[in-house]
Amino acid sequence: MERPPGAAEPKVELRNVGLRYFGREGETEALRDISLAIAPGEFVAIIGQSGCGKSTLLSLISGILGPTSGDVLIDGTPVAGPSRKVGYMLQQDYLFEWRTILENAVLGAEIQGADMTRARERATQLLTRYGLGQFLGHRPRQLSGGMRQRVALARTLVTGPDIVLLDEPFSALDSQTRLALSDEIAEILRREAKTAILVTHDIGEAIGMAERVVVLSRRPGQIKSDRPIRFATPDGRRPAPFAARNAPEFNGYFNTLWQELEVHVEG
Amino acid sequence: MSKVEILTLAPPSAEYAEWLARERRNRLTIRGTQLALLLIFLILWEVLPRAQIVNPLFTSYPSALWPTFLELLKSTPQSAGILTHAWATVLATIIGFTAAMLIGIAIAAALWWWRSLHDVLDPYLVVANAMPKTAFVPIFYIWLGATLSIYGMSLAISLFVTILMIYNGFQGTDPNKIKLAQTFGATKSQILAKVVLPGSVPTLIAALKVNVGLSLVGVVVGEFQSANLGLGYLIQYGSQIFKLNIVMTAITILAIVSSLMYLAISWLEAVVMRRR
């Protein structure tokens, strides 16, 4: 979905962002001159090889890291620390084993000092919708990987963010759960009209879930390409990630992105 | 829902019943061997002195302990009853390890909070932990007086290892769990209260286990020097007047006391860990 000229300001905008890490062995340039605008409600995937700075990009947008140069803006305002508009789903669920499922789901609300009665209501509602209604009092270790990642999604959404950052959220799951859950999460985020940014190294996952795919080069990460993903469907709606894999356009996108990624198998 | 339920619902197969029986036999054999070892020890302790193979003056014997215990139960104007002695030791130990835990957690939290503070103090902590603290018994007696020197020794022996253990536990917190809290905008004190401390409960219990034993050592050693009450004092007194019956009775009670405290901690551990 390309932004028509004169449309509303971007939800997330990066202007010439660069980031360098400093260490005793020297400095590492992780990102160089990244400029990117993401419209409200857009679902963007960022792909690149490991170590290309894709996760760093999310840390910048979430405000837990500041850029070395350039600006990161949310709704036109520069980011100065973690914002309540942003929810962040990490690579693993990182549920706290000493909390119950419900207590885990309200962690963000608790940290932000939100109204806990309402947070618990909302968490219960979300968990029930994700099929976890009977597990509210359970401990994380009693749940399967897919269920745990759904709790993590509920924990992210309880605080009501407009923007959801997904950092390879399915990488710890087995491949069946992974496909099923990416369908489910893409559907949930679309229905709630969230702006979503997915970081992954899985090309198929990116094409299946996002309506726009940005390719980052190897370190220092720079934007190599930025292309919309469109599928011709009879009802004009976007197919679910799993169905998208069978769409005729899928292979074309896959091959283009594969070439742009310049995958070299090493060793 | 869980695997356990499925197992209990299905009728146990013959192989499973046999496996259960074998497990049970194994457990009983181990318990039996443990008891046998204890019995052999007690029998040797009883028989060797009586056969004059070792000098009974040096070792006493088990059968002498019970009469000695009954005798020591009575308090005289000159000396308190043995239960009063035991209680004094237990109380000082409880105060010792409680203080070590509280101060240890506070100092470990401070070191976690100010990274540079840790970097500065680290070598001193390591050396302080390696020092033989018992070398300070006479000095503590001069500095702190009779009662306080016992608590002081108990604390000195257990505090440094507590700080090091708990700090390592704090440092071992999964950085991704901290990152998760940060994505919600958590402050440093929220990270400490909601991630680091609750995540370190297993470490705290491990530290407590080590502590109970060390505090008891500190108290007994402190009592050698300065007390007129406590099992340490009783051991010292008994050996000075060459009444090994008294010494051995006091040591046996000490063994029972430390076992009971260890059991109490294990029970606490089971209760806490079941909730996780």
mmCIF file of N, CA and C in Angstrom, chain B residues 17 49 157 196 274:
data_model
loop_
_atom_site.group_PDB
_atom_site.id
_atom_site.type_symbol
_atom_site.label_atom_id
_atom_site.label_comp_id
_atom_site.label_asym_id
_atom_site.label_seq_id
_atom_site.Cartn_x
_atom_site.Cartn_y
_atom_site.Cartn_z
ATOM 1 N N ALA B 17 4.221 -51.946 36.527
ATOM 2 C CA ALA B 17 4.137 -52.362 37.929
ATOM 3 C C ALA B 17 5.491 -52.902 38.395
ATOM 4 N N PRO B 49 36.256 -48.213 72.192
ATOM 5 C CA PRO B 49 36.737 -47.746 73.507
ATOM 6 C C PRO B 49 36.573 -48.801 74.596
ATOM 7 N N ILE B 157 31.565 -14.684 58.839
ATOM 8 C CA ILE B 157 31.813 -15.923 58.103
ATOM 9 C C ILE B 157 30.861 -16.080 56.922
ATOM 10 N N VAL B 196 14.691 -8.814 38.360
ATOM 11 C CA VAL B 196 15.929 -9.346 38.942
ATOM 12 C C VAL B 196 15.669 -10.089 40.249
ATOM 13 N N ARG B 274 7.711 -25.130 44.202
ATOM 14 C CA ARG B 274 6.489 -25.725 43.678
ATOM 15 C C ARG B 274 5.599 -24.653 43.054
#
